[in-house]
XYZ file of C-alpha atoms in Angstrom:
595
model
C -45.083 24.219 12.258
C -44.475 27.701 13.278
C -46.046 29.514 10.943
C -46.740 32.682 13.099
C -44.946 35.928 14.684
C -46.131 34.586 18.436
C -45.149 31.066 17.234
C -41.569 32.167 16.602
C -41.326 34.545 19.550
C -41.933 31.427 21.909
C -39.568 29.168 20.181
C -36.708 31.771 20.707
C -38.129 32.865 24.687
C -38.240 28.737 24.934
C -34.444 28.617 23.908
C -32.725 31.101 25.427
C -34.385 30.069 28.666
C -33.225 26.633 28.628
C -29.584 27.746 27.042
C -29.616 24.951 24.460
C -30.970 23.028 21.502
C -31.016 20.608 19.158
C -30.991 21.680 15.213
C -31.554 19.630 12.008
C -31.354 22.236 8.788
C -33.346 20.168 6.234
C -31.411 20.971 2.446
C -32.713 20.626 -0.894
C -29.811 18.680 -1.923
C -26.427 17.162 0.609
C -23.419 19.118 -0.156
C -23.319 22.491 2.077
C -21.872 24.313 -0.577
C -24.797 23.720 -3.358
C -27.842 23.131 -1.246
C -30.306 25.613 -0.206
C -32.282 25.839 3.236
C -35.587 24.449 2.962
C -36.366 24.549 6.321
C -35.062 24.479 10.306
C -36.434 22.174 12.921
C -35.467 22.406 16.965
C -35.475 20.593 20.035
C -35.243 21.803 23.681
C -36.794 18.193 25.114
C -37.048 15.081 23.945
C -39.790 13.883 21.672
C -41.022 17.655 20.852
C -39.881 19.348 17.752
C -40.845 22.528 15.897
C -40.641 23.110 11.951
C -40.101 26.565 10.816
C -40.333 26.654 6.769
C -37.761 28.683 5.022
C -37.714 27.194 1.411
C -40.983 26.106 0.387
C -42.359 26.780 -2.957
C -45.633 25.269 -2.003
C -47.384 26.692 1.661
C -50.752 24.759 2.712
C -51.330 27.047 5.204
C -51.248 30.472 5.948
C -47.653 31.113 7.246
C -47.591 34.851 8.866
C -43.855 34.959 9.018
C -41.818 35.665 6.238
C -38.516 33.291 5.591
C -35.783 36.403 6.111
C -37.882 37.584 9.244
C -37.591 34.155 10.501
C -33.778 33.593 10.004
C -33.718 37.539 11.588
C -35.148 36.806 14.365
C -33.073 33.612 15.040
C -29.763 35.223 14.298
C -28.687 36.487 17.529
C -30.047 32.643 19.118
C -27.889 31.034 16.595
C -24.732 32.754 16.870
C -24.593 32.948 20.870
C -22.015 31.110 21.907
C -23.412 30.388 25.002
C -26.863 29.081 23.949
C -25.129 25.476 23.047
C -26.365 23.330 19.836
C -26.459 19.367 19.021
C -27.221 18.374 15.907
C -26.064 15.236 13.608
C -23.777 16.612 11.113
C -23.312 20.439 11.936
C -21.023 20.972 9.713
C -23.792 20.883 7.189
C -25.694 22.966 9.709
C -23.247 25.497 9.832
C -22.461 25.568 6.455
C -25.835 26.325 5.298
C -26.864 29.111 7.592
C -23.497 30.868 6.556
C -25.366 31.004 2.986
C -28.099 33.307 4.909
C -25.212 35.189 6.595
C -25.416 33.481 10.156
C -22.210 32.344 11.915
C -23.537 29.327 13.280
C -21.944 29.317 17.379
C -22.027 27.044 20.662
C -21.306 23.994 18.637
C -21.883 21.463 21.596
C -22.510 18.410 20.886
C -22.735 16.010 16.929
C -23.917 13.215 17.395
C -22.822 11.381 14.127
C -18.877 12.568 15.580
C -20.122 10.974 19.064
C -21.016 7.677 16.402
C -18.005 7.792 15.158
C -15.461 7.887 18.662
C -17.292 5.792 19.734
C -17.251 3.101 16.477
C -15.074 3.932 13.876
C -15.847 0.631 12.131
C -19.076 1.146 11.572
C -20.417 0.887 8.080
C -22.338 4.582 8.202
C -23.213 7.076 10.879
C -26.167 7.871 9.166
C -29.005 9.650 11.753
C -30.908 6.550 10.702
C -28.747 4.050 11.921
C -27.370 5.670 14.910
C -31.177 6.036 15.847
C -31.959 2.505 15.650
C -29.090 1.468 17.859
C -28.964 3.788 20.631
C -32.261 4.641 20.953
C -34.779 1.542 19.444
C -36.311 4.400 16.800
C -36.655 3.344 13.027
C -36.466 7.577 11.780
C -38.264 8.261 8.516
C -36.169 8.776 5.129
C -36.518 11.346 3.299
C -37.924 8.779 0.201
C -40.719 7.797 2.917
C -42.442 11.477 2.693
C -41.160 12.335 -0.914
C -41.249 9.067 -2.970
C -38.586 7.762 -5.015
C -37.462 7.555 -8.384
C -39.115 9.813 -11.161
C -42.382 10.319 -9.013
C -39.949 11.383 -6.254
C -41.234 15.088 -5.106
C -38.244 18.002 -4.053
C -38.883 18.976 -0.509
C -39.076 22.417 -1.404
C -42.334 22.063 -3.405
C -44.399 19.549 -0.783
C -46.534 21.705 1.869
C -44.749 22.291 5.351
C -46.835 20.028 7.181
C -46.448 16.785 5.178
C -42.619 17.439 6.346
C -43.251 17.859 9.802
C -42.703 14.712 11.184
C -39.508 13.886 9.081
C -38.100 16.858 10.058
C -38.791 17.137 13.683
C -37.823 13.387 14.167
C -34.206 14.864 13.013
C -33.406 17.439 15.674
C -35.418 15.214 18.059
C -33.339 12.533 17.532
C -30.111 14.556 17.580
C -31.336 15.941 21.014
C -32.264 12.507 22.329
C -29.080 10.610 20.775
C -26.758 13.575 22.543
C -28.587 12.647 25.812
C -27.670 8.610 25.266
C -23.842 9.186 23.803
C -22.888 12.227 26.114
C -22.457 10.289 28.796
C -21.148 6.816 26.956
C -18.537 8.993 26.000
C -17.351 9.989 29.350
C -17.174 5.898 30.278
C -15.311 4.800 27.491
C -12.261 7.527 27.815
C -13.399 9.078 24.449
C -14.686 12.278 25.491
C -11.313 14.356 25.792
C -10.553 13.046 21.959
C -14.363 14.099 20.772
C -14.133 17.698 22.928
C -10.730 18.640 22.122
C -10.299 17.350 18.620
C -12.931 16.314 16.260
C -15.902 19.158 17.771
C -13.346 21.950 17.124
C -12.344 21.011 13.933
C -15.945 21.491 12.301
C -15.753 24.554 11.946
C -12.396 24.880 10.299
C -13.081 22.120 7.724
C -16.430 23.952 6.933
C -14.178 27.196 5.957
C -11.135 25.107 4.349
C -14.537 23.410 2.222
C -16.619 26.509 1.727
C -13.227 28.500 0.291
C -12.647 25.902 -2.159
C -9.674 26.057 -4.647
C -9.270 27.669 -8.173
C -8.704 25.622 -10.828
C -6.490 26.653 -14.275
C -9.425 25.261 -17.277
C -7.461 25.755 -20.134
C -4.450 23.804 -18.448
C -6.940 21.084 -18.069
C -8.122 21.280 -21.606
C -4.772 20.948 -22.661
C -4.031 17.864 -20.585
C -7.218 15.987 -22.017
C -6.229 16.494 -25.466
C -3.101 15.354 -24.677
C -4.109 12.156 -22.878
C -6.857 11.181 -26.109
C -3.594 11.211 -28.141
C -2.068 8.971 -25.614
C -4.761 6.915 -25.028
C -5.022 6.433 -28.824
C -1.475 5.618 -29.110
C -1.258 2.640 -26.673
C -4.908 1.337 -28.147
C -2.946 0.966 -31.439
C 0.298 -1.129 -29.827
C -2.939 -3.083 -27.476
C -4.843 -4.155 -30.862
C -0.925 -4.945 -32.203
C -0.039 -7.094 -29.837
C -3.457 -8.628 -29.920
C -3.797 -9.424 -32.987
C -7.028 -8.167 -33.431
C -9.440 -5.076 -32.038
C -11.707 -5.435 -29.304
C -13.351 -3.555 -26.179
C -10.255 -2.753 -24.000
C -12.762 -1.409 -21.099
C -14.345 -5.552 -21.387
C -12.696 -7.330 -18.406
C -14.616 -10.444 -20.587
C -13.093 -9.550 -24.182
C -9.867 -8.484 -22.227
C -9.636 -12.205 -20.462
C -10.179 -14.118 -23.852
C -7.118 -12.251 -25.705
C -4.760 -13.095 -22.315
C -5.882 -16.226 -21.541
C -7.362 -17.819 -24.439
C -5.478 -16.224 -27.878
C -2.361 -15.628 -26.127
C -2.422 -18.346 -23.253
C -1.111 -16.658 -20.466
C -1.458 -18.159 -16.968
C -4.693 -17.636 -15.508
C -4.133 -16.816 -11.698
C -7.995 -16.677 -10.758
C -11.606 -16.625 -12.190
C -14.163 -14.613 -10.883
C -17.963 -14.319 -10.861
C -20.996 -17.074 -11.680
C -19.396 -16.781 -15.769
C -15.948 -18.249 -13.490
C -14.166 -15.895 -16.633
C -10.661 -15.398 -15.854
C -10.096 -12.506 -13.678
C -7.855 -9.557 -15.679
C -7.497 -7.316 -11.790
C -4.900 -5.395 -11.259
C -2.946 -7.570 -9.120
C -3.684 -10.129 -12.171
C -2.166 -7.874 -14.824
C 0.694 -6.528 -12.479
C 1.495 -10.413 -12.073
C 1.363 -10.728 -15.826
C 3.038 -7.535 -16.765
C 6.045 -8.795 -16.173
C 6.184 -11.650 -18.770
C 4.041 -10.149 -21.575
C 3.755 -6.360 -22.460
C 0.275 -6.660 -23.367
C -0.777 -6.435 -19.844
C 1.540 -3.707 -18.822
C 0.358 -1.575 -21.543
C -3.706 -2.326 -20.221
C -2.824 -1.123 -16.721
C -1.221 1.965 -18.236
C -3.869 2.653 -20.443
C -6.737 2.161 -17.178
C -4.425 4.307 -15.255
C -4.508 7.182 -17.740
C -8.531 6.302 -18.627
C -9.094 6.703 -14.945
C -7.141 9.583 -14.113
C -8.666 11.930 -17.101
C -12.208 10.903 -16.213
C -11.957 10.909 -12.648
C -10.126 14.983 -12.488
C -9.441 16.033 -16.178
C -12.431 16.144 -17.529
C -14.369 16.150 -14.307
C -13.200 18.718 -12.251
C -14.502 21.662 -15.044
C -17.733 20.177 -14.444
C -17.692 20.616 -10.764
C -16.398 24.417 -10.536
C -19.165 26.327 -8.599
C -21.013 28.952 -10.474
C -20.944 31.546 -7.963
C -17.014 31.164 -6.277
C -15.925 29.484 -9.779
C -13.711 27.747 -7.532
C -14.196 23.685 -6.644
C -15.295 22.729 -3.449
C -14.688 19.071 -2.207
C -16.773 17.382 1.063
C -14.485 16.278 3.532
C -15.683 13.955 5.803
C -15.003 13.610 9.375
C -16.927 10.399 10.642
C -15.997 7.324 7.235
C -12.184 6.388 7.413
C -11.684 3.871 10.748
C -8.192 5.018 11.249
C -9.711 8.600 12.258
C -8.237 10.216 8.806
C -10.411 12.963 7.056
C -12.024 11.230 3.841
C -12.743 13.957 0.327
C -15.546 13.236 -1.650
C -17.321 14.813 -4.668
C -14.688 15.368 -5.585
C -12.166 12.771 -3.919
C -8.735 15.473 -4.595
C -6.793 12.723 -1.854
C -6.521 10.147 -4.864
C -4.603 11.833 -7.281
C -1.492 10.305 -7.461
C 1.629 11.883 -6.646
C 4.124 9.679 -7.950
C 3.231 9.489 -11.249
C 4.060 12.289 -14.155
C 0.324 12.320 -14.993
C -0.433 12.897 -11.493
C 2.370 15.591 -10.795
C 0.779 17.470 -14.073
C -2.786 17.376 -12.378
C -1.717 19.032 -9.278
C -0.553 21.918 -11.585
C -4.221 22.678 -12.727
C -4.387 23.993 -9.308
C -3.630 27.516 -9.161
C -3.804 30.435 -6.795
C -5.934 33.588 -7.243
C -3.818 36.365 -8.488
C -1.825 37.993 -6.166
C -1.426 34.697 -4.530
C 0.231 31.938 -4.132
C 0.225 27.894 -2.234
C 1.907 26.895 0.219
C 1.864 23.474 0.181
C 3.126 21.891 4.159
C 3.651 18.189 4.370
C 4.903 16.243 7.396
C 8.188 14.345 6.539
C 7.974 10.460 7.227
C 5.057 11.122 10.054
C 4.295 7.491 10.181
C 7.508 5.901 10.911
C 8.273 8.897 13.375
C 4.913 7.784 15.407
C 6.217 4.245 15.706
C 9.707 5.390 16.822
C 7.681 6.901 19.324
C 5.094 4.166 20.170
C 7.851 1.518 20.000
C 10.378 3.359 21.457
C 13.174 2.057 19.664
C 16.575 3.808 20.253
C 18.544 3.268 17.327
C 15.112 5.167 15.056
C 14.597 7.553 17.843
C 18.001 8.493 17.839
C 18.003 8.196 13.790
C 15.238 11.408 13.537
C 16.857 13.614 16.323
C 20.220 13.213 14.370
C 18.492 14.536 10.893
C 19.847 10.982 9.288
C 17.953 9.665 6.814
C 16.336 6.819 8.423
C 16.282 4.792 5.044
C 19.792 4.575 5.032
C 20.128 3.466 8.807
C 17.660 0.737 7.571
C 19.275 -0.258 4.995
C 22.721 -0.905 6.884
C 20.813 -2.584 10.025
C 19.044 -5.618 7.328
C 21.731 -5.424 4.450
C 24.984 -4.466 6.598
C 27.778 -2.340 5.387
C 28.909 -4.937 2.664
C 25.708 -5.813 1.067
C 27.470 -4.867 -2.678
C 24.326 -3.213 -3.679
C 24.014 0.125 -5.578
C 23.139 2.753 -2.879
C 19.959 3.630 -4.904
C 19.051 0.580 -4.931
C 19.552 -0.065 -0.974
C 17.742 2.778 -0.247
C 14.941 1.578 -2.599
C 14.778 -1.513 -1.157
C 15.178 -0.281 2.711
C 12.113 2.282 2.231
C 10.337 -0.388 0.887
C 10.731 -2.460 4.169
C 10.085 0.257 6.236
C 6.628 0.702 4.936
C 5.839 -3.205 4.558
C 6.402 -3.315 8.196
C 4.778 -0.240 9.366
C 1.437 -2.138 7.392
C 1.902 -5.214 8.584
C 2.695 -6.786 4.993
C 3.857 -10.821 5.265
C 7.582 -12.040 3.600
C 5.793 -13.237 0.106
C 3.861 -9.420 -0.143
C 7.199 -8.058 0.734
C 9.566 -10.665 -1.994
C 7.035 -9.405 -4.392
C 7.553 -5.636 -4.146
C 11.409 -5.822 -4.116
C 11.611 -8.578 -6.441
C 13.538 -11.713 -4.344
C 12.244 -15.254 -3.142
C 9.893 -15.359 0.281
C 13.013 -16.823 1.997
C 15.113 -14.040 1.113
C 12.028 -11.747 2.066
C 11.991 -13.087 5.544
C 15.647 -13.448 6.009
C 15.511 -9.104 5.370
C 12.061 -8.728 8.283
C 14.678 -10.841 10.924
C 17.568 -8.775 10.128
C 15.044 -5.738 10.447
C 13.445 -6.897 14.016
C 17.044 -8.026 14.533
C 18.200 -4.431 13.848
C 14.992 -2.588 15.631
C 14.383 -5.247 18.402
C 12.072 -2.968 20.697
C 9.651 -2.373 17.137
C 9.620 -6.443 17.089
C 8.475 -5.851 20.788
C 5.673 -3.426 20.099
C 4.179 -5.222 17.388
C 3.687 -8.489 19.841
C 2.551 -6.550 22.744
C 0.294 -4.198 20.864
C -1.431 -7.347 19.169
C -1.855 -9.540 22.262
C -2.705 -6.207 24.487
C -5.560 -5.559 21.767
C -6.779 -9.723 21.858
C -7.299 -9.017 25.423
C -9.318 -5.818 25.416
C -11.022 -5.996 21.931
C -9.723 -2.898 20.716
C -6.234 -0.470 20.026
C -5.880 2.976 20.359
C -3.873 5.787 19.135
C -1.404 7.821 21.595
C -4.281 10.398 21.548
C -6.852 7.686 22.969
C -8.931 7.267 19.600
C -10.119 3.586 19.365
C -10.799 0.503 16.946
C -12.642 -2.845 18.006
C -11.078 -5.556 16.572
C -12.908 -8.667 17.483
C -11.364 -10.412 14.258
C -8.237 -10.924 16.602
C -10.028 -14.018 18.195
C -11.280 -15.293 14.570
C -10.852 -18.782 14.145
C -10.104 -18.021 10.203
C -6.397 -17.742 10.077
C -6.579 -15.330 6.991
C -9.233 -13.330 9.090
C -7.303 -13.198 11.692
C -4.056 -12.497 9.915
C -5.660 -9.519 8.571
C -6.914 -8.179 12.229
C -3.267 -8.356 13.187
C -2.166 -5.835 10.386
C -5.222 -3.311 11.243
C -4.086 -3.595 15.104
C -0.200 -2.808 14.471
C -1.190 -0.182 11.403
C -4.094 1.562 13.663
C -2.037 3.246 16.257
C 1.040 4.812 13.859
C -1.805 6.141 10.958
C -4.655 7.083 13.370
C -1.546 8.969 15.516
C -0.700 10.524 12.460
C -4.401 11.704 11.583
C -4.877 12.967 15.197
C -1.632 14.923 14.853
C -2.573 16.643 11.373
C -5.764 17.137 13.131
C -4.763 19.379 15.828
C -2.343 20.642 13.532
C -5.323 22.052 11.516
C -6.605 23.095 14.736
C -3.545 24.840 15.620
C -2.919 26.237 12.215
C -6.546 27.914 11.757
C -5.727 29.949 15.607
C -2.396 30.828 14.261
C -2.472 32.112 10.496
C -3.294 35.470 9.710
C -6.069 36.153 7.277
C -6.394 36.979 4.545
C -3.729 33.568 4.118
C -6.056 29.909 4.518
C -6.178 26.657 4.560
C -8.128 25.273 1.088
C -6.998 22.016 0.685
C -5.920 18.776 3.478
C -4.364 15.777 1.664
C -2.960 12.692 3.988
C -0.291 14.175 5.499
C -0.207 17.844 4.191
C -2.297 21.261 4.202
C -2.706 23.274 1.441
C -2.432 26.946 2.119
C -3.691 30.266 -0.350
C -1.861 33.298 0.906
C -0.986 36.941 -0.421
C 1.990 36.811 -1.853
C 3.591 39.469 -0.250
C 2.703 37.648 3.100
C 3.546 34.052 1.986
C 6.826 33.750 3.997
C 5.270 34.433 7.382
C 2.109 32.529 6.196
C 4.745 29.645 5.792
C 6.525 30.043 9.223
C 3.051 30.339 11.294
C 1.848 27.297 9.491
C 5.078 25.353 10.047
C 5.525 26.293 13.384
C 1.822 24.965 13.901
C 2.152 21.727 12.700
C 5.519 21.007 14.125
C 4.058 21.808 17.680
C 1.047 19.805 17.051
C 2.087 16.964 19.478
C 5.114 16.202 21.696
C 7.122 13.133 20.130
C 10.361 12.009 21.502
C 11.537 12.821 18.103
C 10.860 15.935 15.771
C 8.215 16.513 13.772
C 9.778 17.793 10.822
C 7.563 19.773 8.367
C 8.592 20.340 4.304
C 6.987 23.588 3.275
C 7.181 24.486 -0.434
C 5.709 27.903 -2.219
C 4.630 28.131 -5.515
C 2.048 29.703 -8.468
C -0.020 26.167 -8.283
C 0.070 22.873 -6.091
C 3.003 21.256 -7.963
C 5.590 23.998 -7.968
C 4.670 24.522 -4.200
C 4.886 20.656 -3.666
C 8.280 20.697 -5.714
């Protein structure tokens, strides 16, 4: 524990001498933007660590330094660029010395990104795990020194010593884990993706995170109201068609009305009870027999939808920025897309009213307004690429819409459909294709028999022979070398392509054709965001990612050349042999500017 002026003068003469470290910044809580430092360990070799306490309530020993001469004296060591830092999760790092004023520089090396390149499928990058696999070390938890449950004890109140060791292990890990990946890195092809791409971008989602987004609470007082009536309303017609009250939240209650009172077919049972299942794909099956069901999915949807944002989001605006903050992580979804959590803002729907109305509870500050930049069909403009198919490629340079050129390559000119409904159904195979779906998944969306179904995918492969091409090669290339990759080199294993269970391995072939169109998509809105955060002028920034599209707060008076930088940006972001086309809408709150 360094606990002493000569104590901390060695620890920085011991850093800037060797010109790097390894960090862990121990938290009272996980989110960067509500937890508070309760201490810092480093690492300049392996198995060595030193604790300085920052946050403690409770002090065993006599500590000579005091916490703000302590993060003083660092200051200048942490935000030298050219003293370089590992650390598992910096991000958090980052984020919570910028709470004690320190721009947090020389971001080298994170070893739960390094995880992640290198395994995207893995279950968690927790320093834990990655421990135990690369290096043979079961790390303490933070319930081994503290306890758990109501006799848990905060880490700010337990003495500095009893943390040592749980501390330390963390930056010592991170420092030997960056010594082990570093260099598997390099062998697998990774590193250019992990250097150029996902290091970079910590630092910009720790700003889009840490400015947050300001939310209109009397809109979204309004709304709930609104929604109770609603909800109130279609538990009256429920009980009416039932015959009877009961607990609509009850999948068991639910399943005896269906299947026993009103004797619907039961598609499946679930659980030891073997109660007949009332999931969605149940009810959606149903819904179109008996209203009953339709009205329970509507009634979940709007249920989920006001507790999930409507009421929840007024709980989670911070006291201090009275804005909301969502996490987004960098090292959960396998397809290399950012993930939101606490809360998740990529969920709201966006084709639904309900959903459209939700997006309007977020406002700008005054004198500002969104910008709201969304890339126009990315997906199916990666696989022109990938699959280099002329008649798509050709398609996007033209401007046409390629729904329509789908639609007259499966249907033909004389199909005696309603154009609406050609389009409908052409987007619809677009999509199914791009995700791998099978002729019955496909007959069930656009509402014809499997044959019919199948008869439209050979007219489509028929149409777009060279995407019919790609598929097969990308899915027997990836059964010989055990994983895909993206055009940007980012990789999946997939060793269910060998499975010897057909439904296993049916499911394998969808990830393989799907991974290289959405995780080339996610790399390309990932260096967009890189280029975007070189390119806009402050005091216009990004607040908000979603899927395909950034979310922009700019001055008003600035919001047209905010809108050109961060178009021009995003449509430079890779080189396609078709455009990248970018819609950019402005408006008072996220609707209007995604309107």
């Amino acid at each position: 524990v360094v606990s002493t002026e000569s104590d901390l003068d060695s620890l920085v003469a011991d850093v800037r001498q060797r010109g790097r470290f390894a960090l862990s910044v121990i938290g009272d809580s996980p989110g960067g933007m509500r937890a508070s430092i309760v201490g810092i360990a480093f690492s300049t070799t392996a198995r060595r660590a030193r604790y300085i306490p920052i946050g403690h309530t409770a002090l065993d020993e006599a500590s000579g330094i005091s916490a703000k001469g302590a993060l003083a004296a660092l200051k200048d060591v942490f935000e030298d660029p050219g003293i370089l830092k590992t650390g598992h999760d910096l991000k958090f790092d980052l984020m919570m010395l910028a709470h004690e004023d320190i721009a947090l520089q020389g971001l080298e090396f994170d070893t739960m990104l390094a995880s992640y390149v290198l395994d995207a499928t893995r279950s968690s990058h927790t320093l834990e795990e990655v421990a135990l696999e690369h290096v043979g070390y079961k790390a303490l938890v933070q319930e081994d020194i503290c306890g758990s449950g109501q006799k848990a004890i905060a880490l700010p109140q337990m003495p500095a010593g009893a943390i040592l060791k749980y501390a330390g292990e963390r930056s010592d890990l991170a420092w030997q884990l960056g010594e082990t990946l570093a260099p598997k890195l390099r062998s697998e092809g990774m590193d250019r993706l992990f250097r150029e791409v996902e290091m970079p971008l910590i630092p910009v989602l720790a700003a889009i995170e840490t400015a947050g987004v300001r939310i209109d609470l009397p809109l979204l007082a309004t709304q709930s109201q609104r929604i109770d009536a609603e909800l109130d309303a279609r538990s009256v017609r429920i009980f009416e068609l039932a015959g009877e009250e009961f607990n609509i939240n009850s999948p068991k209650q639910l399943s005896v009305i269906l299947f026993e009172k009103l004797q619907l077919p039961t598609a499946k049972r679930t659980g030891k009870t073997r109660v007949a299942s009332t999931a969605v794909d149940v009810l959606e099956d149903l819904a179109s027999t008996h209203e009953l069901p339709k009205l329970i999915l509507e009634w979940r949807a709007l249920q989920k939808l006001k507790g999930t944002y409507i009421d929840a989001l007024p709980q989670l605006v911070h006291t201090r920025t009275a804005r909301v903050h969502t996490s987004f992580n960098q090292a959960v979804a396998a397809t290399g897309r950012l993930s939101s959590s606490d809360p998740n803002l990529q969920n709201i729907p966006i084709r639904t009213d309900l959903g459209r109305e939700i997006r309007r509870a977020f406002i700008a500050d005054p004198g500002c307004v969104l910008i709201s930049a969304d890339y126009s069909q990315i997906e199916l403009r990666v696989l022109a690429h990938l699959a280099e198919e002329d008649a798509l490629v050709e398609a996007f340079r033209r401007g046409e819409d390629i729904h329509d050129r789908t639609a007259l390559k499966v249907f033909g000119p004389n199909s005696g459909l309603d154009k609406h409904e050609l389009r409908r159904r052409a987007k619809i195979i677009n999509y199914a294709l791009l995700y791998g779906k099978t002729a019955f998944t496909l007959a069930k969306d656009i509402g014809v028999p499997p044959a019919v179904a199948q008869a439209f995918i050979d007219a489509y492969f028929g149409g777009f022979p060279r995407v019919d091409a790609f598929i097969k090669h990308t899915i027997e290339q990836a059964r010989t070398r055990g994983y895909v990759e993206t055009l940007f080199g980012r990789r999946r294993m997939v060793p269910e392509l060998n499975s010897r269970n057909n439904q296993i391995r049916q499911g394998a072939e969808r990830m393989t054709v799907n991974f290289p169109i959405q995780g080339t998509a996610a790399d390309i809105l990932k260096r967009a965001m890189l280029g975007v955060d070189k390119t806009l002028k402050k005091p216009a920034r990004m607040i908000l990612t979603v899927h395909d599209e950034l979310l922009i707060e700019s001055p008003e008076a600035a919001a047209e050349e905010a809108s050109a930088q961060v178009r021009d940006a995003m449509e430079h972001a890779a080189v396609l042999n078709v455009p990248l086309t970018v819609d950019v809408g402005i408006g008072p709150n996220w609707r209007e500017a995604k309107a």
